Amino acid sequence: LIPFAVRTLKKKKASLIWKDLPGFLLLGFVGMVLSMSIYQMSVKEVPASVVAVLFSSNPIFTAVLAFFMLKEPIRRNQIAALLLEIGGILAIINPFHISLSPYGVLLAMISTLLFAVYGVMGIRRGSGHLCQLFMRRRGNAFYDIVQQASDGK
């Protein structure tokens, strides 16, 4: 992603300054540390296949958050697509014929919501590829530390 980030910076005639670092760290923390840690916790409560399908509902949260935070319109065709996505998720999981831990499902949905917040916050900062690159790098470092501490290493 670095070449895309550099190209985007050059096109926008923008640069990074130290003042941007706290925002990047916050994004990395929300998107990688919080979201992915809660995701892992949900996998302990609910089968990974169910968590993955629930996490795929990310566009639903992202669309709603972008509507409120970025004032992006939601068109009829997008609403139809989001409804189809909800229907598809329900069809795949089939919640009426399996017993799922409500706590595990809640964790999966919180993780999904936080990841959507991460995506919308990154767009709001206007950093595009660069923001995603830095957030993953910083977030992964934090996540690795938390993971090692929780594993007792």
PDB file of N, CA and C in Angstrom, residues 26-110:
ATOM      1  N   LEU A  26      -5.123   6.611  17.296  1.00  0.00           N
ATOM      2  CA  LEU A  26      -6.501   6.355  17.706  1.00  0.00           C
ATOM      3  C   LEU A  26      -7.207   5.447  16.705  1.00  0.00           C
ATOM      4  N   LEU A  27      -7.023   5.724  15.420  1.00  0.00           N
ATOM      5  CA  LEU A  27      -7.632   4.869  14.398  1.00  0.00           C
ATOM      6  C   LEU A  27      -7.115   3.435  14.489  1.00  0.00           C
ATOM      7  N   GLY A  28      -5.817   3.304  14.650  1.00  0.00           N
ATOM      8  CA  GLY A  28      -5.227   1.973  14.768  1.00  0.00           C
ATOM      9  C   GLY A  28      -5.749   1.229  15.989  1.00  0.00           C
ATOM     10  N   PHE A  29      -5.907   1.968  17.082  1.00  0.00           N
ATOM     11  CA  PHE A  29      -6.412   1.359  18.305  1.00  0.00           C
ATOM     12  C   PHE A  29      -7.851   0.878  18.131  1.00  0.00           C
ATOM     13  N   VAL A  30      -8.699   1.722  17.545  1.00  0.00           N
ATOM     14  CA  VAL A  30     -10.110   1.357  17.355  1.00  0.00           C
ATOM     15  C   VAL A  30     -10.235   0.208  16.359  1.00  0.00           C
ATOM     16  N   GLY A  31      -9.546   0.326  15.230  1.00  0.00           N
ATOM     17  CA  GLY A  31      -9.714  -0.647  14.152  1.00  0.00           C
ATOM     18  C   GLY A  31      -9.023  -1.967  14.370  1.00  0.00           C
ATOM     19  N   MET A  32      -7.857  -1.925  14.953  1.00  0.00           N
ATOM     20  CA  MET A  32      -7.097  -3.160  15.081  1.00  0.00           C
ATOM     21  C   MET A  32      -7.144  -3.727  16.497  1.00  0.00           C
ATOM     22  N   VAL A  33      -6.861  -2.903  17.480  1.00  0.00           N
ATOM     23  CA  VAL A  33      -6.806  -3.423  18.843  1.00  0.00           C
ATOM     24  C   VAL A  33      -8.201  -3.767  19.348  1.00  0.00           C
ATOM     25  N   LEU A  34      -9.087  -2.791  19.379  1.00  0.00           N
ATOM     26  CA  LEU A  34     -10.431  -3.044  19.913  1.00  0.00           C
ATOM     27  C   LEU A  34     -11.218  -4.009  19.035  1.00  0.00           C
ATOM     28  N   SER A  35     -11.368  -3.659  17.767  1.00  0.00           N
ATOM     29  CA  SER A  35     -12.207  -4.457  16.883  1.00  0.00           C
ATOM     30  C   SER A  35     -11.711  -5.897  16.773  1.00  0.00           C
ATOM     31  N   MET A  36     -10.436  -6.075  16.500  1.00  0.00           N
ATOM     32  CA  MET A  36      -9.920  -7.422  16.278  1.00  0.00           C
ATOM     33  C   MET A  36      -9.808  -8.231  17.569  1.00  0.00           C
ATOM     34  N   SER A  37      -9.568  -7.571  18.691  1.00  0.00           N
ATOM     35  CA  SER A  37      -9.545  -8.293  19.973  1.00  0.00           C
ATOM     36  C   SER A  37     -10.939  -8.802  20.315  1.00  0.00           C
ATOM     37  N   ILE A  38     -11.934  -7.960  20.124  1.00  0.00           N
ATOM     38  CA  ILE A  38     -13.312  -8.370  20.401  1.00  0.00           C
ATOM     39  C   ILE A  38     -13.739  -9.458  19.413  1.00  0.00           C
ATOM     40  N   TYR A  39     -13.270  -9.347  18.184  1.00  0.00           N
ATOM     41  CA  TYR A  39     -13.544 -10.393  17.178  1.00  0.00           C
ATOM     42  C   TYR A  39     -13.029 -11.738  17.687  1.00  0.00           C
ATOM     43  N   GLN A  40     -11.791 -11.753  18.175  1.00  0.00           N
ATOM     44  CA  GLN A  40     -11.209 -13.002  18.678  1.00  0.00           C
ATOM     45  C   GLN A  40     -11.979 -13.532  19.882  1.00  0.00           C
ATOM     46  N   MET A  41     -12.431 -12.631  20.735  1.00  0.00           N
ATOM     47  CA  MET A  41     -13.235 -13.043  21.893  1.00  0.00           C
ATOM     48  C   MET A  41     -14.545 -13.682  21.434  1.00  0.00           C
ATOM     49  N   SER A  42     -15.136 -13.148  20.380  1.00  0.00           N
ATOM     50  CA  SER A  42     -16.405 -13.692  19.889  1.00  0.00           C
ATOM     51  C   SER A  42     -16.223 -15.096  19.324  1.00  0.00           C
ATOM     52  N   VAL A  43     -15.064 -15.355  18.733  1.00  0.00           N
ATOM     53  CA  VAL A  43     -14.798 -16.683  18.165  1.00  0.00           C
ATOM     54  C   VAL A  43     -14.730 -17.746  19.269  1.00  0.00           C
ATOM     55  N   LYS A  44     -14.406 -17.340  20.472  1.00  0.00           N
ATOM     56  CA  LYS A  44     -14.397 -18.293  21.587  1.00  0.00           C
ATOM     57  C   LYS A  44     -15.814 -18.670  22.027  1.00  0.00           C
ATOM     58  N   GLU A  45     -16.782 -17.812  21.695  1.00  0.00           N
ATOM     59  CA  GLU A  45     -18.160 -18.022  22.130  1.00  0.00           C
ATOM     60  C   GLU A  45     -19.074 -18.596  21.045  1.00  0.00           C
ATOM     61  N   VAL A  46     -18.767 -18.278  19.798  1.00  0.00           N
ATOM     62  CA  VAL A  46     -19.604 -18.645  18.658  1.00  0.00           C
ATOM     63  C   VAL A  46     -18.680 -19.233  17.591  1.00  0.00           C
ATOM     64  N   PRO A  47     -19.144 -20.210  16.799  1.00  0.00           N
ATOM     65  CA  PRO A  47     -18.281 -20.768  15.745  1.00  0.00           C
ATOM     66  C   PRO A  47     -17.716 -19.672  14.822  1.00  0.00           C
ATOM     67  N   ALA A  48     -16.475 -19.856  14.432  1.00  0.00           N
ATOM     68  CA  ALA A  48     -15.802 -18.864  13.581  1.00  0.00           C
ATOM     69  C   ALA A  48     -16.571 -18.613  12.288  1.00  0.00           C
ATOM     70  N   SER A  49     -17.222 -19.638  11.765  1.00  0.00           N
ATOM     71  CA  SER A  49     -17.979 -19.458  10.519  1.00  0.00           C
ATOM     72  C   SER A  49     -19.130 -18.475  10.722  1.00  0.00           C
ATOM     73  N   VAL A  50     -19.747 -18.497  11.872  1.00  0.00           N
ATOM     74  CA  VAL A  50     -20.841 -17.571  12.170  1.00  0.00           C
ATOM     75  C   VAL A  50     -20.287 -16.163  12.376  1.00  0.00           C
ATOM     76  N   VAL A  51     -19.178 -16.059  13.103  1.00  0.00           N
ATOM     77  CA  VAL A  51     -18.561 -14.747  13.344  1.00  0.00           C
ATOM     78  C   VAL A  51     -18.150 -14.113  12.020  1.00  0.00           C
ATOM     79  N   ALA A  52     -17.584 -14.898  11.127  1.00  0.00           N
ATOM     80  CA  ALA A  52     -17.157 -14.363   9.830  1.00  0.00           C
ATOM     81  C   ALA A  52     -18.345 -13.830   9.032  1.00  0.00           C
ATOM     82  N   VAL A  53     -19.452 -14.548   9.066  1.00  0.00           N
ATOM     83  CA  VAL A  53     -20.643 -14.092   8.344  1.00  0.00           C
ATOM     84  C   VAL A  53     -21.184 -12.822   8.993  1.00  0.00           C
ATOM     85  N   LEU A  54     -21.225 -12.782  10.315  1.00  0.00           N
ATOM     86  CA  LEU A  54     -21.685 -11.567  10.996  1.00  0.00           C
ATOM     87  C   LEU A  54     -20.771 -10.389  10.696  1.00  0.00           C
ATOM     88  N   PHE A  55     -19.470 -10.644  10.659  1.00  0.00           N
ATOM     89  CA  PHE A  55     -18.513  -9.573  10.377  1.00  0.00           C
ATOM     90  C   PHE A  55     -18.690  -9.044   8.955  1.00  0.00           C
ATOM     91  N   SER A  56     -19.210  -9.888   8.075  1.00  0.00           N
ATOM     92  CA  SER A  56     -19.430  -9.435   6.699  1.00  0.00           C
ATOM     93  C   SER A  56     -20.574  -8.431   6.608  1.00  0.00           C
ATOM     94  N   SER A  57     -21.262  -8.190   7.714  1.00  0.00           N
ATOM     95  CA  SER A  57     -22.299  -7.155   7.736  1.00  0.00           C
ATOM     96  C   SER A  57     -21.697  -5.764   7.900  1.00  0.00           C
ATOM     97  N   ASN A  58     -20.401  -5.675   7.882  1.00  0.00           N
ATOM     98  CA  ASN A  58     -19.686  -4.398   8.005  1.00  0.00           C
ATOM     99  C   ASN A  58     -20.229  -3.303   7.075  1.00  0.00           C
ATOM    100  N   PRO A  59     -20.542  -3.590   5.812  1.00  0.00           N
ATOM    101  CA  PRO A  59     -21.064  -2.530   4.938  1.00  0.00           C
ATOM    102  C   PRO A  59     -22.369  -1.899   5.447  1.00  0.00           C
ATOM    103  N   ILE A  60     -23.156  -2.663   6.156  1.00  0.00           N
ATOM    104  CA  ILE A  60     -24.394  -2.103   6.702  1.00  0.00           C
ATOM    105  C   ILE A  60     -24.062  -1.000   7.696  1.00  0.00           C
ATOM    106  N   PHE A  61     -23.190  -1.318   8.635  1.00  0.00           N
ATOM    107  CA  PHE A  61     -22.778  -0.326   9.635  1.00  0.00           C
ATOM    108  C   PHE A  61     -22.053   0.841   8.986  1.00  0.00           C
ATOM    109  N   THR A  62     -21.194   0.535   8.028  1.00  0.00           N
ATOM    110  CA  THR A  62     -20.421   1.588   7.369  1.00  0.00           C
ATOM    111  C   THR A  62     -21.346   2.559   6.637  1.00  0.00           C
ATOM    112  N   ALA A  63     -22.339   2.043   5.945  1.00  0.00           N
ATOM    113  CA  ALA A  63     -23.270   2.908   5.215  1.00  0.00           C
ATOM    114  C   ALA A  63     -24.033   3.823   6.166  1.00  0.00           C
ATOM    115  N   VAL A  64     -24.502   3.265   7.271  1.00  0.00           N
ATOM    116  CA  VAL A  64     -25.256   4.071   8.236  1.00  0.00           C
ATOM    117  C   VAL A  64     -24.355   5.116   8.889  1.00  0.00           C
ATOM    118  N   LEU A  65     -23.157   4.701   9.289  1.00  0.00           N
ATOM    119  CA  LEU A  65     -22.225   5.654   9.904  1.00  0.00           C
ATOM    120  C   LEU A  65     -21.813   6.745   8.919  1.00  0.00           C
ATOM    121  N   ALA A  66     -21.568   6.372   7.665  1.00  0.00           N
ATOM    122  CA  ALA A  66     -21.178   7.368   6.657  1.00  0.00           C
ATOM    123  C   ALA A  66     -22.320   8.354   6.415  1.00  0.00           C
ATOM    124  N   PHE A  67     -23.550   7.864   6.492  1.00  0.00           N
ATOM    125  CA  PHE A  67     -24.704   8.742   6.333  1.00  0.00           C
ATOM    126  C   PHE A  67     -24.715   9.809   7.427  1.00  0.00           C
ATOM    127  N   PHE A  68     -24.495   9.383   8.671  1.00  0.00           N
ATOM    128  CA  PHE A  68     -24.553  10.327   9.785  1.00  0.00           C
ATOM    129  C   PHE A  68     -23.272  11.141   9.966  1.00  0.00           C
ATOM    130  N   MET A  69     -22.113  10.507   9.802  1.00  0.00           N
ATOM    131  CA  MET A  69     -20.849  11.205  10.080  1.00  0.00           C
ATOM    132  C   MET A  69     -20.317  11.988   8.889  1.00  0.00           C
ATOM    133  N   LEU A  70     -20.517  11.460   7.687  1.00  0.00           N
ATOM    134  CA  LEU A  70     -19.954  12.090   6.493  1.00  0.00           C
ATOM    135  C   LEU A  70     -21.016  12.743   5.622  1.00  0.00           C
ATOM    136  N   LYS A  71     -22.259  12.606   6.031  1.00  0.00           N
ATOM    137  CA  LYS A  71     -23.393  13.163   5.272  1.00  0.00           C
ATOM    138  C   LYS A  71     -23.475  12.570   3.870  1.00  0.00           C
ATOM    139  N   GLU A  72     -23.075  11.306   3.732  1.00  0.00           N
ATOM    140  CA  GLU A  72     -23.179  10.635   2.433  1.00  0.00           C
ATOM    141  C   GLU A  72     -24.596  10.124   2.252  1.00  0.00           C
ATOM    142  N   PRO A  73     -25.168  10.346   1.096  1.00  0.00           N
ATOM    143  CA  PRO A  73     -26.540   9.876   0.879  1.00  0.00           C
ATOM    144  C   PRO A  73     -26.585   8.353   0.730  1.00  0.00           C
ATOM    145  N   ILE A  74     -27.713   7.789   1.097  1.00  0.00           N
ATOM    146  CA  ILE A  74     -27.940   6.366   0.862  1.00  0.00           C
ATOM    147  C   ILE A  74     -29.053   6.284  -0.183  1.00  0.00           C
ATOM    148  N   ARG A  75     -28.706   5.708  -1.340  1.00  0.00           N
ATOM    149  CA  ARG A  75     -29.663   5.638  -2.445  1.00  0.00           C
ATOM    150  C   ARG A  75     -30.533   4.388  -2.325  1.00  0.00           C
ATOM    151  N   ARG A  76     -31.597   4.368  -3.081  1.00  0.00           N
ATOM    152  CA  ARG A  76     -32.529   3.235  -3.034  1.00  0.00           C
ATOM    153  C   ARG A  76     -31.856   1.921  -3.374  1.00  0.00           C
ATOM    154  N   ASN A  77     -31.003   1.942  -4.387  1.00  0.00           N
ATOM    155  CA  ASN A  77     -30.337   0.694  -4.766  1.00  0.00           C
ATOM    156  C   ASN A  77     -29.397   0.215  -3.658  1.00  0.00           C
ATOM    157  N   GLN A  78     -28.817   1.155  -2.913  1.00  0.00           N
ATOM    158  CA  GLN A  78     -27.960   0.771  -1.792  1.00  0.00           C
ATOM    159  C   GLN A  78     -28.793   0.170  -0.658  1.00  0.00           C
ATOM    160  N   ILE A  79     -29.960   0.753  -0.420  1.00  0.00           N
ATOM    161  CA  ILE A  79     -30.849   0.204   0.603  1.00  0.00           C
ATOM    162  C   ILE A  79     -31.250  -1.216   0.224  1.00  0.00           C
ATOM    163  N   ALA A  80     -31.579  -1.411  -1.050  1.00  0.00           N
ATOM    164  CA  ALA A  80     -31.936  -2.747  -1.519  1.00  0.00           C
ATOM    165  C   ALA A  80     -30.778  -3.725  -1.319  1.00  0.00           C
ATOM    166  N   ALA A  81     -29.571  -3.293  -1.638  1.00  0.00           N
ATOM    167  CA  ALA A  81     -28.398  -4.149  -1.467  1.00  0.00           C
ATOM    168  C   ALA A  81     -28.163  -4.477   0.007  1.00  0.00           C
ATOM    169  N   LEU A  82     -28.334  -3.491   0.872  1.00  0.00           N
ATOM    170  CA  LEU A  82     -28.147  -3.733   2.303  1.00  0.00           C
ATOM    171  C   LEU A  82     -29.198  -4.697   2.845  1.00  0.00           C
ATOM    172  N   LEU A  83     -30.428  -4.567   2.373  1.00  0.00           N
ATOM    173  CA  LEU A  83     -31.483  -5.499   2.791  1.00  0.00           C
ATOM    174  C   LEU A  83     -31.196  -6.911   2.286  1.00  0.00           C
ATOM    175  N   LEU A  84     -30.702  -7.015   1.052  1.00  0.00           N
ATOM    176  CA  LEU A  84     -30.313  -8.334   0.531  1.00  0.00           C
ATOM    177  C   LEU A  84     -29.179  -8.926   1.365  1.00  0.00           C
ATOM    178  N   GLU A  85     -28.261  -8.080   1.784  1.00  0.00           N
ATOM    179  CA  GLU A  85     -27.154  -8.560   2.606  1.00  0.00           C
ATOM    180  C   GLU A  85     -27.672  -9.094   3.941  1.00  0.00           C
ATOM    181  N   ILE A  86     -28.587  -8.373   4.555  1.00  0.00           N
ATOM    182  CA  ILE A  86     -29.167  -8.839   5.813  1.00  0.00           C
ATOM    183  C   ILE A  86     -29.878 -10.179   5.597  1.00  0.00           C
ATOM    184  N   GLY A  87     -30.640 -10.275   4.511  1.00  0.00           N
ATOM    185  CA  GLY A  87     -31.320 -11.532   4.197  1.00  0.00           C
ATOM    186  C   GLY A  87     -30.346 -12.671   3.972  1.00  0.00           C
ATOM    187  N   GLY A  88     -29.263 -12.388   3.269  1.00  0.00           N
ATOM    188  CA  GLY A  88     -28.242 -13.405   3.022  1.00  0.00           C
ATOM    189  C   GLY A  88     -27.571 -13.867   4.302  1.00  0.00           C
ATOM    190  N   ILE A  89     -27.275 -12.926   5.175  1.00  0.00           N
ATOM    191  CA  ILE A  89     -26.656 -13.284   6.459  1.00  0.00           C
ATOM    192  C   ILE A  89     -27.597 -14.181   7.260  1.00  0.00           C
ATOM    193  N   LEU A  90     -28.866 -13.805   7.310  1.00  0.00           N
ATOM    194  CA  LEU A  90     -29.840 -14.618   8.046  1.00  0.00           C
ATOM    195  C   LEU A  90     -29.994 -16.002   7.419  1.00  0.00           C
ATOM    196  N   ALA A  91     -29.960 -16.063   6.093  1.00  0.00           N
ATOM    197  CA  ALA A  91     -30.080 -17.357   5.414  1.00  0.00           C
ATOM    198  C   ALA A  91     -28.872 -18.249   5.695  1.00  0.00           C
ATOM    199  N   ILE A  92     -27.697 -17.667   5.723  1.00  0.00           N
ATOM    200  CA  ILE A  92     -26.488 -18.458   5.960  1.00  0.00           C
ATOM    201  C   ILE A  92     -26.410 -18.931   7.410  1.00  0.00           C
ATOM    202  N   ILE A  93     -26.675 -18.034   8.328  1.00  0.00           N
ATOM    203  CA  ILE A  93     -26.562 -18.388   9.746  1.00  0.00           C
ATOM    204  C   ILE A  93     -27.747 -19.230  10.204  1.00  0.00           C
ATOM    205  N   ASN A  94     -28.921 -18.949   9.647  1.00  0.00           N
ATOM    206  CA  ASN A  94     -30.144 -19.650  10.011  1.00  0.00           C
ATOM    207  C   ASN A  94     -30.337 -19.637  11.538  1.00  0.00           C
ATOM    208  N   PRO A  95     -30.532 -18.453  12.102  1.00  0.00           N
ATOM    209  CA  PRO A  95     -30.570 -18.319  13.561  1.00  0.00           C
ATOM    210  C   PRO A  95     -31.730 -19.057  14.233  1.00  0.00           C
ATOM    211  N   PHE A  96     -32.722 -19.484  13.472  1.00  0.00           N
ATOM    212  CA  PHE A  96     -33.879 -20.153  14.055  1.00  0.00           C
ATOM    213  C   PHE A  96     -33.637 -21.646  14.288  1.00  0.00           C
ATOM    214  N   HIS A  97     -32.594 -22.193  13.694  1.00  0.00           N
ATOM    215  CA  HIS A  97     -32.342 -23.622  13.824  1.00  0.00           C
ATOM    216  C   HIS A  97     -31.026 -23.954  14.516  1.00  0.00           C
ATOM    217  N   ILE A  98     -30.319 -22.962  14.977  1.00  0.00           N
ATOM    218  CA  ILE A  98     -29.108 -23.245  15.740  1.00  0.00           C
ATOM    219  C   ILE A  98     -29.146 -22.418  17.019  1.00  0.00           C
ATOM    220  N   SER A  99     -28.458 -22.914  17.993  1.00  0.00           N
ATOM    221  CA  SER A  99     -28.422 -22.147  19.235  1.00  0.00           C
ATOM    222  C   SER A  99     -27.071 -21.450  19.307  1.00  0.00           C
ATOM    223  N   LEU A 100     -27.137 -20.147  19.381  1.00  0.00           N
ATOM    224  CA  LEU A 100     -25.924 -19.329  19.438  1.00  0.00           C
ATOM    225  C   LEU A 100     -25.860 -18.619  20.780  1.00  0.00           C
ATOM    226  N   SER A 101     -24.662 -18.420  21.254  1.00  0.00           N
ATOM    227  CA  SER A 101     -24.468 -17.643  22.476  1.00  0.00           C
ATOM    228  C   SER A 101     -24.800 -16.183  22.177  1.00  0.00           C
ATOM    229  N   PRO A 102     -25.793 -15.618  22.851  1.00  0.00           N
ATOM    230  CA  PRO A 102     -26.105 -14.194  22.624  1.00  0.00           C
ATOM    231  C   PRO A 102     -24.895 -13.302  22.913  1.00  0.00           C
ATOM    232  N   TYR A 103     -24.111 -13.690  23.897  1.00  0.00           N
ATOM    233  CA  TYR A 103     -22.909 -12.921  24.235  1.00  0.00           C
ATOM    234  C   TYR A 103     -21.916 -12.948  23.072  1.00  0.00           C
ATOM    235  N   GLY A 104     -21.714 -14.108  22.470  1.00  0.00           N
ATOM    236  CA  GLY A 104     -20.796 -14.225  21.344  1.00  0.00           C
ATOM    237  C   GLY A 104     -21.270 -13.437  20.132  1.00  0.00           C
ATOM    238  N   VAL A 105     -22.578 -13.484  19.868  1.00  0.00           N
ATOM    239  CA  VAL A 105     -23.135 -12.711  18.754  1.00  0.00           C
ATOM    240  C   VAL A 105     -22.978 -11.224  19.020  1.00  0.00           C
ATOM    241  N   LEU A 106     -23.235 -10.808  20.264  1.00  0.00           N
ATOM    242  CA  LEU A 106     -23.067  -9.395  20.627  1.00  0.00           C
ATOM    243  C   LEU A 106     -21.621  -8.957  20.426  1.00  0.00           C
ATOM    244  N   LEU A 107     -20.673  -9.784  20.855  1.00  0.00           N
ATOM    245  CA  LEU A 107     -19.254  -9.448  20.656  1.00  0.00           C
ATOM    246  C   LEU A 107     -18.919  -9.305  19.171  1.00  0.00           C
ATOM    247  N   ALA A 108     -19.431 -10.221  18.352  1.00  0.00           N
ATOM    248  CA  ALA A 108     -19.170 -10.163  16.913  1.00  0.00           C
ATOM    249  C   ALA A 108     -19.734  -8.876  16.318  1.00  0.00           C
ATOM    250  N   MET A 109     -20.916  -8.489  16.752  1.00  0.00           N
ATOM    251  CA  MET A 109     -21.534  -7.264  16.214  1.00  0.00           C
ATOM    252  C   MET A 109     -20.805  -6.008  16.695  1.00  0.00           C
ATOM    253  N   ILE A 110     -20.336  -6.020  17.943  1.00  0.00           N
ATOM    254  CA  ILE A 110     -19.560  -4.884  18.445  1.00  0.00           C
ATOM    255  C   ILE A 110     -18.259  -4.762  17.655  1.00  0.00           C
TER     256      ILE A 110
END
